[in-house]
Coordinates of C-alpha atoms and ligand atoms in Angstrom, one line a residue:
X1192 CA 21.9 10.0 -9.3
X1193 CA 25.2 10.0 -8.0
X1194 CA 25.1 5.8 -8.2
X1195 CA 24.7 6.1 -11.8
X1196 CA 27.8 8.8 -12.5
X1197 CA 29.7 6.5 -10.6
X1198 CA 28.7 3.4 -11.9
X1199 CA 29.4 5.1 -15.5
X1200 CA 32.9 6.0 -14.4
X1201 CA 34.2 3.2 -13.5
X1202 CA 32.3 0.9 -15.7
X1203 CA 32.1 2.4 -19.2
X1204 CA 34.6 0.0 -20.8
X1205 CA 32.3 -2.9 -20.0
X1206 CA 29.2 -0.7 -20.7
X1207 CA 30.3 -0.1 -24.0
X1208 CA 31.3 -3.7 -25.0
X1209 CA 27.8 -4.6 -23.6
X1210 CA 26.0 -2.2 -25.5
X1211 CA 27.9 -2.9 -28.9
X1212 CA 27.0 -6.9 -28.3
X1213 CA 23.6 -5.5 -27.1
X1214 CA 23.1 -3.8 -30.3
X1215 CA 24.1 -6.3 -32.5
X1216 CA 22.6 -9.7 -31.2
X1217 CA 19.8 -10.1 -33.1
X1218 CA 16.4 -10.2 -31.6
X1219 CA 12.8 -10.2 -32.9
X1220 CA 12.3 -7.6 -35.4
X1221 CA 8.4 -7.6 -34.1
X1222 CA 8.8 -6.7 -30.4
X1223 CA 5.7 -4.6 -29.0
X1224 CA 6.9 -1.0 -29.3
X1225 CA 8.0 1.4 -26.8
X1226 CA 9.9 4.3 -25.9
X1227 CA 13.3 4.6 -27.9
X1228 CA 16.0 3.5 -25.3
X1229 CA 18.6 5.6 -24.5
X1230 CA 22.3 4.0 -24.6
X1231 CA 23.4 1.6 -21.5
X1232 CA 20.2 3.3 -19.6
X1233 CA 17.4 2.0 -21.7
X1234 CA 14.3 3.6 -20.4
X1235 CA 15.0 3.9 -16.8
X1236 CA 14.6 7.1 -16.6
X1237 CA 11.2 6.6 -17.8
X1238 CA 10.3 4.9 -14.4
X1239 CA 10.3 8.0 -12.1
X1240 CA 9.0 7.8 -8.3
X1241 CA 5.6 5.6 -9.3
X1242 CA 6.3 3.2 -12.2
X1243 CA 2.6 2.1 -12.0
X1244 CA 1.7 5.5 -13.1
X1245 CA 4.7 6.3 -15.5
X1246 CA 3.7 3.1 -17.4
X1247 CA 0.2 3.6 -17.3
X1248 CA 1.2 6.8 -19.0
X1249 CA 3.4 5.4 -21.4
X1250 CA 0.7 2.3 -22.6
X1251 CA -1.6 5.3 -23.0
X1252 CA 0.7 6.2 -26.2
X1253 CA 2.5 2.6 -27.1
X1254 CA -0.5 0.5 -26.7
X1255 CA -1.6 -2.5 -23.8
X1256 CA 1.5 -4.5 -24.8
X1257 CA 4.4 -2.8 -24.5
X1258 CA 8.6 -3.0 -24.2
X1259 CA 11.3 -1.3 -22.4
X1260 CA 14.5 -1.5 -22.0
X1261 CA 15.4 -0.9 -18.1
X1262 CA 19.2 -1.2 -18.5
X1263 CA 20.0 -4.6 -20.2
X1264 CA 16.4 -6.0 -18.9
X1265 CA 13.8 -6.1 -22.1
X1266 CA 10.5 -5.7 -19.9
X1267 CA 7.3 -6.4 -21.3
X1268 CA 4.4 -4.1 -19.5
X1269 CA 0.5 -5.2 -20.0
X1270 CA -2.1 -2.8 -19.6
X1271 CA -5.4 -4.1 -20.3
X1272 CA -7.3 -7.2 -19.2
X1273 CA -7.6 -8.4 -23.0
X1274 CA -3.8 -8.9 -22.9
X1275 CA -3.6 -9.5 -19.3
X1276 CA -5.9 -13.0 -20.4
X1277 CA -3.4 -13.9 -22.8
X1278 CA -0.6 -14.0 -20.6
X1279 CA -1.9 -15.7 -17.6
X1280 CA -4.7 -18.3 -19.1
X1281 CA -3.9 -18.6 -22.3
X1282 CA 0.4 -18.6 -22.2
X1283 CA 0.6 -19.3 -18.5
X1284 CA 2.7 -22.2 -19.0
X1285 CA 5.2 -19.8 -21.1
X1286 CA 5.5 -17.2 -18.4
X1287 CA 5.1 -18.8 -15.1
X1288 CA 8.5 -18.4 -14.7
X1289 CA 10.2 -15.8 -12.5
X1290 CA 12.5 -12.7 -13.1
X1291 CA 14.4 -13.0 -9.7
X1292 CA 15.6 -10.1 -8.4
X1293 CA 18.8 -9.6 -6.9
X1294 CA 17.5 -8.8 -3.6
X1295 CA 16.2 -12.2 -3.1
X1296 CA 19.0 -14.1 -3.8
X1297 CA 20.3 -13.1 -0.2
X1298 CA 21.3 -16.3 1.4
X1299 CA 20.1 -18.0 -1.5
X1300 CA 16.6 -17.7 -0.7
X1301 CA 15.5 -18.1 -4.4
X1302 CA 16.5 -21.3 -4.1
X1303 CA 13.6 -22.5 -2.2
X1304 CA 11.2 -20.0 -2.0
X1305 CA 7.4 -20.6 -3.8
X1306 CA 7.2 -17.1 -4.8
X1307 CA 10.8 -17.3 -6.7
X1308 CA 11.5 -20.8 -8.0
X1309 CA 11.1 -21.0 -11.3
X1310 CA 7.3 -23.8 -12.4
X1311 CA 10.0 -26.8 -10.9
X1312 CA 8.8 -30.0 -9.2
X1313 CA 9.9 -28.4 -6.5
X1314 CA 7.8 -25.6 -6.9
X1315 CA 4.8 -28.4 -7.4
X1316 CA 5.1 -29.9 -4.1
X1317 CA 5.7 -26.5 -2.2
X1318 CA 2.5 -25.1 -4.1
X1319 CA 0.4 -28.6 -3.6
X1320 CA 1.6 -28.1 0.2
X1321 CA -0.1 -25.0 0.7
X1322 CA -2.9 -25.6 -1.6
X1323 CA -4.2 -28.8 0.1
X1324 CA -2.2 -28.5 3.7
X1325 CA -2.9 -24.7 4.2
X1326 CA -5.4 -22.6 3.1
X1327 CA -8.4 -25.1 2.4
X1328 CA -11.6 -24.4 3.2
X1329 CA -11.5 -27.2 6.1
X1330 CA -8.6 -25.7 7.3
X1331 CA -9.4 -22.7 7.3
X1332 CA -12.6 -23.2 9.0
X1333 CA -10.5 -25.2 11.6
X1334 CA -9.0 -22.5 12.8
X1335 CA -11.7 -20.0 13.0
X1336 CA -11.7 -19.6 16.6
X1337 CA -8.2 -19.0 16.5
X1338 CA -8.9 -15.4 14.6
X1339 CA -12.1 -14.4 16.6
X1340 CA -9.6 -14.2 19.4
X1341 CA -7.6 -12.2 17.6
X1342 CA -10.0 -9.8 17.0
X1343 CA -11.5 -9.5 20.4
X1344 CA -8.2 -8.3 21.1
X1345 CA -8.3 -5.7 18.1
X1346 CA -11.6 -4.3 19.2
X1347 CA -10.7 -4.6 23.2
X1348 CA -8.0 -1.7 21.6
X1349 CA -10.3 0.4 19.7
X1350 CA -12.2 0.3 22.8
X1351 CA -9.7 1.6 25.1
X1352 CA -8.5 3.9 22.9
X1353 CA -12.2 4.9 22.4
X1354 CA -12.4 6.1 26.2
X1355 CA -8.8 7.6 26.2
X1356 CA -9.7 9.7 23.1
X1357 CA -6.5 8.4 21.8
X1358 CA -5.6 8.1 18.1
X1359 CA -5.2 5.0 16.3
X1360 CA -2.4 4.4 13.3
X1361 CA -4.8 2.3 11.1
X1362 CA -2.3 0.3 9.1
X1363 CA 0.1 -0.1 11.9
X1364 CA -3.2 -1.9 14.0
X1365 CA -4.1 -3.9 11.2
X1366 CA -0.2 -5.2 10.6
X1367 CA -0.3 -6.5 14.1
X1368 CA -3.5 -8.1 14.0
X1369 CA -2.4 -9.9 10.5
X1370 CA 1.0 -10.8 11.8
X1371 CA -0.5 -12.2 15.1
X1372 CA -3.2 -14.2 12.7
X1373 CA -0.6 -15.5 10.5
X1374 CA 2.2 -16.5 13.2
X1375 CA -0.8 -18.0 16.1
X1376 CA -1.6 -19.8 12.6
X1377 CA 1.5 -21.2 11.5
X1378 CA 3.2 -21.7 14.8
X1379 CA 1.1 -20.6 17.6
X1380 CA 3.0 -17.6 19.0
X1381 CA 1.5 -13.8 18.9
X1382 CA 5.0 -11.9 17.1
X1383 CA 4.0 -8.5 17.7
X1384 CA 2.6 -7.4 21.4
X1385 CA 3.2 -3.6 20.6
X1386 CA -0.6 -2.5 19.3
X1387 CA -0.5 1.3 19.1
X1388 CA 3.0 2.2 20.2
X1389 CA 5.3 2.7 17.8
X1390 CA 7.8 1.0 20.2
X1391 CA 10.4 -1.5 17.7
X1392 CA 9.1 -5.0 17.5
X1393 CA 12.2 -7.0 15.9
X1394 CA 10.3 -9.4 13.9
X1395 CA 7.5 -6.4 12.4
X1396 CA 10.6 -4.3 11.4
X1397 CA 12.7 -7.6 9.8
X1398 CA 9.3 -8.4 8.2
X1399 CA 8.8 -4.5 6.9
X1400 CA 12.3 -4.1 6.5
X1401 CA 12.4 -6.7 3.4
X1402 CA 9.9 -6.1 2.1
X1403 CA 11.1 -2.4 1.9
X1404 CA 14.9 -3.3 0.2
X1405 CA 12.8 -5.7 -2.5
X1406 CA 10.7 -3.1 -3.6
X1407 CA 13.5 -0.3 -4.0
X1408 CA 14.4 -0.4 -8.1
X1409 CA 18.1 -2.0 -7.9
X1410 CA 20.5 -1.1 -10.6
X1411 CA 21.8 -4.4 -9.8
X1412 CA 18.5 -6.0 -11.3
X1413 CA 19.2 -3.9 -14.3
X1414 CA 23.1 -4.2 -14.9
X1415 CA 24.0 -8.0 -14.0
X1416 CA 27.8 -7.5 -14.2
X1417 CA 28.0 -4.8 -11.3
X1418 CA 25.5 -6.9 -9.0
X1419 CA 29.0 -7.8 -6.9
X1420 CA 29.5 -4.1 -6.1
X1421 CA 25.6 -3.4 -4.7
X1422 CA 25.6 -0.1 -5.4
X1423 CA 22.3 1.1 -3.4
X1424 CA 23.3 -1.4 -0.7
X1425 CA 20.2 -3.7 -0.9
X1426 CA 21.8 -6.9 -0.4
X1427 CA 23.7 -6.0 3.1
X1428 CA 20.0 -4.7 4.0
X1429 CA 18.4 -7.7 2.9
X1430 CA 21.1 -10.0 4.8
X1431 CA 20.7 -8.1 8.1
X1432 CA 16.8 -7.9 7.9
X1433 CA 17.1 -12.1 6.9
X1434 CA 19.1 -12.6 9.3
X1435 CA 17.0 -11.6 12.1
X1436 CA 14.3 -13.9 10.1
X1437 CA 16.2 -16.7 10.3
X1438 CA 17.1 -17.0 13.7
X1439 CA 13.6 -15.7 15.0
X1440 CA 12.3 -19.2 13.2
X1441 CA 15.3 -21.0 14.2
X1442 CA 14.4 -20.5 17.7
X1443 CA 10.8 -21.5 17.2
X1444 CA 11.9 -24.6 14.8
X1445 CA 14.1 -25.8 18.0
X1446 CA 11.2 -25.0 20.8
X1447 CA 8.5 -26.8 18.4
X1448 CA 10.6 -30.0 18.1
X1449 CA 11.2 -29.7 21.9
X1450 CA 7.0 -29.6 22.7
X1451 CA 6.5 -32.2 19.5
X1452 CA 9.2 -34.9 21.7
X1453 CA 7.1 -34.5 24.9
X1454 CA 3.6 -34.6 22.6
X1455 CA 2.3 -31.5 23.5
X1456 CA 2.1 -29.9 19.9
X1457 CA -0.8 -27.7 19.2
X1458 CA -1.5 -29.1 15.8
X1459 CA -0.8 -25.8 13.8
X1460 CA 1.0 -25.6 10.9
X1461 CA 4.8 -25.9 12.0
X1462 CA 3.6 -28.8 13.6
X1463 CA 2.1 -30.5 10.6
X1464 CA 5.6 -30.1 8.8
X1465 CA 7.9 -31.1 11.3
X1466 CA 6.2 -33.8 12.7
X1467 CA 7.3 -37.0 10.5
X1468 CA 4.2 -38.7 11.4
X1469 CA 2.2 -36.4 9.3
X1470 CA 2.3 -37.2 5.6
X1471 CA 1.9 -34.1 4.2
X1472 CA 3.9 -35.4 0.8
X1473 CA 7.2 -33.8 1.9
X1474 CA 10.2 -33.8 3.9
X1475 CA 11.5 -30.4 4.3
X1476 CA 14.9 -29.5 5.1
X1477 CA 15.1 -26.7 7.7
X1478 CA 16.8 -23.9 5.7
X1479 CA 13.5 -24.8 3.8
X1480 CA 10.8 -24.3 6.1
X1481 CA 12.6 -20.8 6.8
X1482 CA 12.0 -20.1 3.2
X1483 CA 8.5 -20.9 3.2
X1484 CA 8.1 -18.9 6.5
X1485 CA 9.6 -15.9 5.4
X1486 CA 7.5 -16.2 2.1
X1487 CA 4.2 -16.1 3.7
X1488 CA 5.2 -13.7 6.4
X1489 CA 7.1 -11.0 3.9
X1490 CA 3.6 -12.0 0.9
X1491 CA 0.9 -12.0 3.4
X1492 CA 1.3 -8.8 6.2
X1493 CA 2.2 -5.6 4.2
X1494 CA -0.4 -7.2 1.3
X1495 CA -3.5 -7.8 4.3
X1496 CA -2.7 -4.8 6.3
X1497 CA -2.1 -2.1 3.3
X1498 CA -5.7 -3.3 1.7
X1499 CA -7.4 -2.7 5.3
X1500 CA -5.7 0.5 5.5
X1501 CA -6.6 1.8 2.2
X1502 CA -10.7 0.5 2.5
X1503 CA -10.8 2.7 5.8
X1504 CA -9.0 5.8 4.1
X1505 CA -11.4 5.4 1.2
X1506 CA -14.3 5.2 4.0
X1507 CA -13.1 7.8 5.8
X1508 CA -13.1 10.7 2.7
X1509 CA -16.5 9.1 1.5
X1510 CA -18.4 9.6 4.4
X1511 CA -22.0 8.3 3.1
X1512 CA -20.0 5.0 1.7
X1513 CA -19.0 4.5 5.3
X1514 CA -22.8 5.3 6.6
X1515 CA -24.4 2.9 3.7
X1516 CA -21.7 -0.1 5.1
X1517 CA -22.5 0.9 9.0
X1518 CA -26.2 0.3 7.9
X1519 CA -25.4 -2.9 6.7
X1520 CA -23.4 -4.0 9.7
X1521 CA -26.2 -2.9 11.9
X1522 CA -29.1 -4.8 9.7
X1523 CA -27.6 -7.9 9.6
X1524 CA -26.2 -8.4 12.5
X1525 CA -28.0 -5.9 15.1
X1526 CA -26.4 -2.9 16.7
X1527 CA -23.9 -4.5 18.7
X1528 CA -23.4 -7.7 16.6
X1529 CA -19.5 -8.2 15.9
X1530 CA -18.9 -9.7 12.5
X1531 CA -17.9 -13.8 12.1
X1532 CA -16.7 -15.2 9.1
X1533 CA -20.0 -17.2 8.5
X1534 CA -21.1 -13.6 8.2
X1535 CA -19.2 -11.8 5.1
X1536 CA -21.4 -14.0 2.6
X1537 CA -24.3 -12.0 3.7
X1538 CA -22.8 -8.9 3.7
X1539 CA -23.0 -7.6 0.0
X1540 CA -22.1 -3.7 0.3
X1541 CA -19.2 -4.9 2.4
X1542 CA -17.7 -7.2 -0.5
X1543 CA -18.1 -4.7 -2.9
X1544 CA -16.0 -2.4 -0.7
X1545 CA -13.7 -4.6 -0.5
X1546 CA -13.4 -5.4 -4.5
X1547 CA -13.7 -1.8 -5.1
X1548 CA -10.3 -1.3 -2.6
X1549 CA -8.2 -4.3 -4.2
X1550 CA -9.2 -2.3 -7.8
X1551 CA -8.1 1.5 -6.9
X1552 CA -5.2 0.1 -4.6
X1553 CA -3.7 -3.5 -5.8
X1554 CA -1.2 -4.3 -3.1
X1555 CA 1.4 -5.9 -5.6
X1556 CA 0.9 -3.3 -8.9
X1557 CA 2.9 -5.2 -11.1
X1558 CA 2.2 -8.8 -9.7
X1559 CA 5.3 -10.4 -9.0
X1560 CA 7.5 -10.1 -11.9
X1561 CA 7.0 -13.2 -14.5
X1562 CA 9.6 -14.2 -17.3
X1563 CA 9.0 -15.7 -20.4
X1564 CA 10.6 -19.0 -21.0
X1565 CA 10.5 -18.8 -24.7
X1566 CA 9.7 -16.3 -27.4
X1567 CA 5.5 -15.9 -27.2
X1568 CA 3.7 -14.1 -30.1
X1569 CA 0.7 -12.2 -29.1
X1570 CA -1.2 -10.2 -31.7
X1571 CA 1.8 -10.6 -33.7
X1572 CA 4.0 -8.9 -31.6
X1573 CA 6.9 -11.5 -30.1
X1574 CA 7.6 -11.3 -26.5
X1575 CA 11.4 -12.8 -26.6
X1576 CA 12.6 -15.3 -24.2
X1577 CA 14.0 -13.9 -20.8
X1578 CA 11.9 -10.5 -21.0
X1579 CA 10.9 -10.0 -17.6
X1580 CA 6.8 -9.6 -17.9
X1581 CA 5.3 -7.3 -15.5
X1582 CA 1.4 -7.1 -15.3
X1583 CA 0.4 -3.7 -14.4
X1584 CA -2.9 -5.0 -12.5
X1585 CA -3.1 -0.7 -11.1
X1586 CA -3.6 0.4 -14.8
X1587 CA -6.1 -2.9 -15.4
X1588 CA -8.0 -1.5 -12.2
X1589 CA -8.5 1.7 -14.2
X1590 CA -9.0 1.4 -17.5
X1591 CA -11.5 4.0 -18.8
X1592 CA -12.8 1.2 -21.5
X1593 CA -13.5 -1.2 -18.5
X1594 CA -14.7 0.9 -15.6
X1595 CA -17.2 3.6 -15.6
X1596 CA -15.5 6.6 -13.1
X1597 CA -12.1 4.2 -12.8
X1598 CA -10.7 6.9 -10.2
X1599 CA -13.6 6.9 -8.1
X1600 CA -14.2 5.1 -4.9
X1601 CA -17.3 3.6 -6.0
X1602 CA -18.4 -0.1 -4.4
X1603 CA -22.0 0.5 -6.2
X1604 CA -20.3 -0.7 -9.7
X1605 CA -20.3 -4.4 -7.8
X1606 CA -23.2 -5.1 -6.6
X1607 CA -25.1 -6.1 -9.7
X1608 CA -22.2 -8.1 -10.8
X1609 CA -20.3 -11.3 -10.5
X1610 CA -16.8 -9.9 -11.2
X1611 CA -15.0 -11.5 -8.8
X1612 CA -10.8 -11.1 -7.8
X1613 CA -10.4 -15.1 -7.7
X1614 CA -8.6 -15.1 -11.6
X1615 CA -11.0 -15.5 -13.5
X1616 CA -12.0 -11.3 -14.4
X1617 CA -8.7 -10.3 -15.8
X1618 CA -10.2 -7.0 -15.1
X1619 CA -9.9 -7.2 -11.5
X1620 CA -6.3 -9.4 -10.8
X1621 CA -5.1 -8.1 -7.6
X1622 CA -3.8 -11.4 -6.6
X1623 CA -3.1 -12.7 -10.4
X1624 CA -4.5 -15.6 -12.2
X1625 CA -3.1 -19.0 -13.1
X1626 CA -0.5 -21.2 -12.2
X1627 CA 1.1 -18.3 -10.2
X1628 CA -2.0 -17.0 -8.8
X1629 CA -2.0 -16.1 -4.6
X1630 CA -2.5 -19.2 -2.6
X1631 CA -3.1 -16.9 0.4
X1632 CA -5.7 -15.5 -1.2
X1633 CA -8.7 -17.2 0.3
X1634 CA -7.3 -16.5 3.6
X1635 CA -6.6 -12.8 2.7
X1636 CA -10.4 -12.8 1.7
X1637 CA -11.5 -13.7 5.0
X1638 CA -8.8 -11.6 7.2
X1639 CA -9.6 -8.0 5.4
X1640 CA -13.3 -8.6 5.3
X1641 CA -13.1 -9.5 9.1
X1642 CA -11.6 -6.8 10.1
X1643 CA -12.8 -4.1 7.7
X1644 CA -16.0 -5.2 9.2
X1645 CA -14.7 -5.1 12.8
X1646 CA -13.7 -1.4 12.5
X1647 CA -16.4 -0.1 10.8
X1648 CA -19.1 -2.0 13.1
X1649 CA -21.5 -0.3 14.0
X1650 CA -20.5 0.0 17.6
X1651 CA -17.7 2.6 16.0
X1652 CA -17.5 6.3 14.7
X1653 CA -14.5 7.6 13.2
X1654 CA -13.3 11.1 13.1
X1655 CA -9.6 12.1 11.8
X1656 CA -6.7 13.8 13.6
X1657 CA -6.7 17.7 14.6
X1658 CA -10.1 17.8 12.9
X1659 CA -9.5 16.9 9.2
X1660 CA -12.0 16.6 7.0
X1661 CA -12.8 14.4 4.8
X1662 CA -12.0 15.6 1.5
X1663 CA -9.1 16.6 3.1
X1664 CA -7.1 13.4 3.8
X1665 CA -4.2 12.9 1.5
X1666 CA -4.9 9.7 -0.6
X1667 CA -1.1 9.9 -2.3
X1668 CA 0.4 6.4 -2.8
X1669 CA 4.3 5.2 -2.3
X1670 CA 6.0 2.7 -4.9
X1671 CA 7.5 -0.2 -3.4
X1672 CA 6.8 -4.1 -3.4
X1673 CA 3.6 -3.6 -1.8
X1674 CA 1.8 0.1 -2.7
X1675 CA 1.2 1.6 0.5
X1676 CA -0.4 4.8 1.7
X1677 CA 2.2 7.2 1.5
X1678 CA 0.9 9.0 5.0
X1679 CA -0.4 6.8 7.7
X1680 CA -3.8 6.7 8.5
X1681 CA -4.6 8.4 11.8
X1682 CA -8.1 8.7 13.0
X1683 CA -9.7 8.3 16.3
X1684 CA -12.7 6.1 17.3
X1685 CA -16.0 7.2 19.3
X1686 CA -17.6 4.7 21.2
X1687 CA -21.6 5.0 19.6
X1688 CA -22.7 2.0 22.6
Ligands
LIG49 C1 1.8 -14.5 -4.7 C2 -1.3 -10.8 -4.0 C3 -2.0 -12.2 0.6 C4 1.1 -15.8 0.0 C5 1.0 -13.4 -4.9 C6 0.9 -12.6 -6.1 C7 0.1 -11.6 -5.9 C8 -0.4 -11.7 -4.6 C9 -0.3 -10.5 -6.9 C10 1.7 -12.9 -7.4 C11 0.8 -13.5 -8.5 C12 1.6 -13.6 -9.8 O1 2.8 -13.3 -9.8 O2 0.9 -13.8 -10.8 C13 -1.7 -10.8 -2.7 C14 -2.7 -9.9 -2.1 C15 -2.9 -10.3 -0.8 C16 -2.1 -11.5 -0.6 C17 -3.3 -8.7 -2.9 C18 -3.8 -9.7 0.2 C19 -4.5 -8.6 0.0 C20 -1.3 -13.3 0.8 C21 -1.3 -14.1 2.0 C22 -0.4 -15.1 1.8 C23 0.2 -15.0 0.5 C24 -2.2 -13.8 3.2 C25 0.0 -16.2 2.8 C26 0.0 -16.1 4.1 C27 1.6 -15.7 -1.3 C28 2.6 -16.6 -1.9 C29 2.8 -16.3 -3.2 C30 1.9 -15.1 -3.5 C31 3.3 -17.8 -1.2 C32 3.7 -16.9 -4.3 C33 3.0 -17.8 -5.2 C34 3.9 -18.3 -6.3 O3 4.7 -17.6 -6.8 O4 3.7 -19.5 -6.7 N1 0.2 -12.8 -4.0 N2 -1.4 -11.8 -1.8 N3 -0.4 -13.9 -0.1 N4 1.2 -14.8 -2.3 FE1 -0.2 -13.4 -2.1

């Protein structure tokens, strides 16, 4: 509160010239409605602690399309797959732009980052890299092996920590498992060796850390001409928590060309790019690669690891949900059978859990924030050029006219049906749908059944800290870039073998 008496102190000069230009540039007459704004504020205040939720609320009375003012930002909200399918199928070209936020422009990062350059070539050959380079099937499948090791060392954990009676912080285990599958992938290093302290590991906090600062509403975002002053102090966390990014990958960069000169590269990823004798259809530059890494290092942990903390809380306070998916475990592949990926196709109860998770809890509520590149009508409402679009994928996942129970933890409503989160159901976009749509999402699909699977086997029982039950354990979400569990998740394992 006290950022915004001061930043009306010393700024109302500027604030009132804005709002008298603001007031009389002319813009469409048929925007989607919304709240009245309030002067220079808009409808921040409208926002509160959970956006997802305060706009839910607010479509509720102004309708699936909507507009705000959030300080000199028009934002358009959608709320309801009908809309949601007009946006990203049927306009995609007109809003796979970006609204970049202010956080990101740290060290110019938007510059060559996939997840904030605006639909450029450059954009094209970053998204063709990863979509035939990366995360194909056949190379995906190539490094199979690569994750089952990974995962004996997840369950060699639980195990210990079985016989020591010890608890286990569920999200924090699954973080280091993702972050260990996505940096053995990429470059063949384990970045996190600390599995159930709660000891500092530099690169986990840098990673966190970001992700943290981007997901904090800026008034810089919202008032462009005091971005130079950052008020809340996002950019100098954002620098320091880069930083330490940076020269993590630098060092690895420099060690990688060292093994690459005496040939004894291990064929992953970092390899592939830096190696000239590899046509992958581009030459990066290295402050490039760094973007990329810190892309799918800050997009894929908190995303993976928050989902696979939220399926096991939901298991957890629905007990007979958790027995149906042990039964499954155990029918298909015996009582001590530890799941592979050739498995999860044969495991239907265990997709559903997994679709029903990605609907309660989408890891990125709003998506990533689009931008419309020109003014788009849509049921005769306009959306004007430069409104930031934000898809509110939580209130999709919830819609009363689209699910049966929306607020219920109920996997049941899959298995019968195709719906599917691969773009194509705009009632279930967790990881969007078009042009923009997650190209980490086929490996997400195999990481958080894998190890969903893993800790439910049926080798496992769970039972909470100091004897919780339950209907006991607190289910309350936190706002930020990725929507995490606002208490950890604590529970300790019994060895059933
Ligand atoms: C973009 C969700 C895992 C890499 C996105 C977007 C969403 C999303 C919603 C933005 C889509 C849009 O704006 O329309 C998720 C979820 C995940 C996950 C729910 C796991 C549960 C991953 C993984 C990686 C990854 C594992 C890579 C290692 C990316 C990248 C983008 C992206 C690079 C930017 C694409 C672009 O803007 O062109 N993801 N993601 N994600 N994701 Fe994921």
């Amino acid at each position: 509160m006290e950022y915004l008496n001061l930043l009306l102190l010393i700024l109302l000069p500027v604030t009132l010239l804005k709002v008298f230009s603001w007031i009389t540039k002319s813009s469409p007459t048929n925007l989607p409605p919304g709240p009245i704004p309030l002067p220079v504020f808009g409808n921040l205040f409208k926002l509160g602690k959970k956006p997802h939720e305060s706009l839910t609320q607010l479509a509720q009375i102004y309708g699936p399309l909507m507009s705000l003012k959030l300080g000199f930002l028009t934002t358009i909200v959608i709320s309801s797959s009908t809309i949601a399918k007009e946006v990203l199928q049927k306009h995609d070209q007109s809003f796979s732009s970006r609204t970049v936020i202010d956080a990101v422009t740290v060290l110019n990062h938007h510059e060559s980052s996939i997840v904030w350059l605006p639909p450029s070539p450059q954009w094209r050959t970053l998204r063709k890299l990863t979509n035939s380079h990366i995360f194909t099937t056949q190379k995906l499948d190539s490094n199979r092996s690569l994750r089952h090791r990974k995962l004996e060392e997840l369950v060699s954990y639980i195990r210990k920590s079985a016989s020591a009676g010890s608890v286990i912080n569920i999200g924090q285990a699954a973080f280091t498992t993702v972050l260990n599958l996505i940096s053995n992938s990429f470059f063949s290093i384990d970045l996190a060796d600390d599995f159930g302290s709660d000891s500092v590991c530099v690169f986990k906090d840098a990673v966190r850390g970001a992700m943290c600062e981007a997901g904090k509403p800026n008034l810089s975002d919202y008032f462009p001409m005091i971005r130079f002053m950052d008020l809340q102090g996002v950019r100098r966390g954002m620098s320091k928590h880069f930083g330490v990014l940076d020269e993590i990958f630098e060092k690895i960069i420099e060690k990688k060309l060292l093994t690459l000169q005496s040939r004894e590269g291990k064929g992953d990823l970092l390899d592939m790019i830096l190696d000239p004798s590899h046509d992958i259809g581009i030459q990066l530059q290295r402050h490039e690669i760094k973007s990329l890494l810190k892309d799918f290092f800050a997009a894929g942990t908190d995303t993976t690891s928050a989902t696979i903390e939220w399926a096991m809380a939901e298991l957890l306070h629905n007990p007979s949900k958790m027995a149906k998916a042990q039964s499954e475990l155990s029918d298909i592949l015996g009582k001590d059978g530890q799941i592979e990926e050739s498995d999860i196709g044969r495991l239907p109860y265990l997709q559903a859990i997994v679709k029903e998770t990605l609907r309660l809890h989408p890891p990125a509520p709003f998506l990533v924030p689009h931008k419309a590149d020109n003014n788009v009508e849509i049921h005769d409402l306009v959306v004007p050029k430069g409104a930031q679009v934000l898809v509110n994928v939580w209130a999709i996942g919830r819609d009363p006219i689209q699910w049966k129970d929306p607020t219920c933890f109920i996997p049941e409503r899959f298995l019968d049906s195709k719906t599917d989160y691969k773009g194509q159901d705009f009632g279930l976009i967790p990881f969007g749908s078009g042009r923009r749509i997650c190209p980490g999402l086929p490996l997400a699909h195999r990481i958080i059944h894998l190890i969903v699977g893993l800790l439910i086997q049926s080798s496992f029982d769970w039972k909470l800290e100091n004897g919780l039950r339950p209907e006991d354990l607190d289910m309350e979400e936190e706002f930020g870039f990725t929507l995490a569990k606002a208490t950890g998740l604590r529970a300790i394992p019994i060895n059933r073998l």
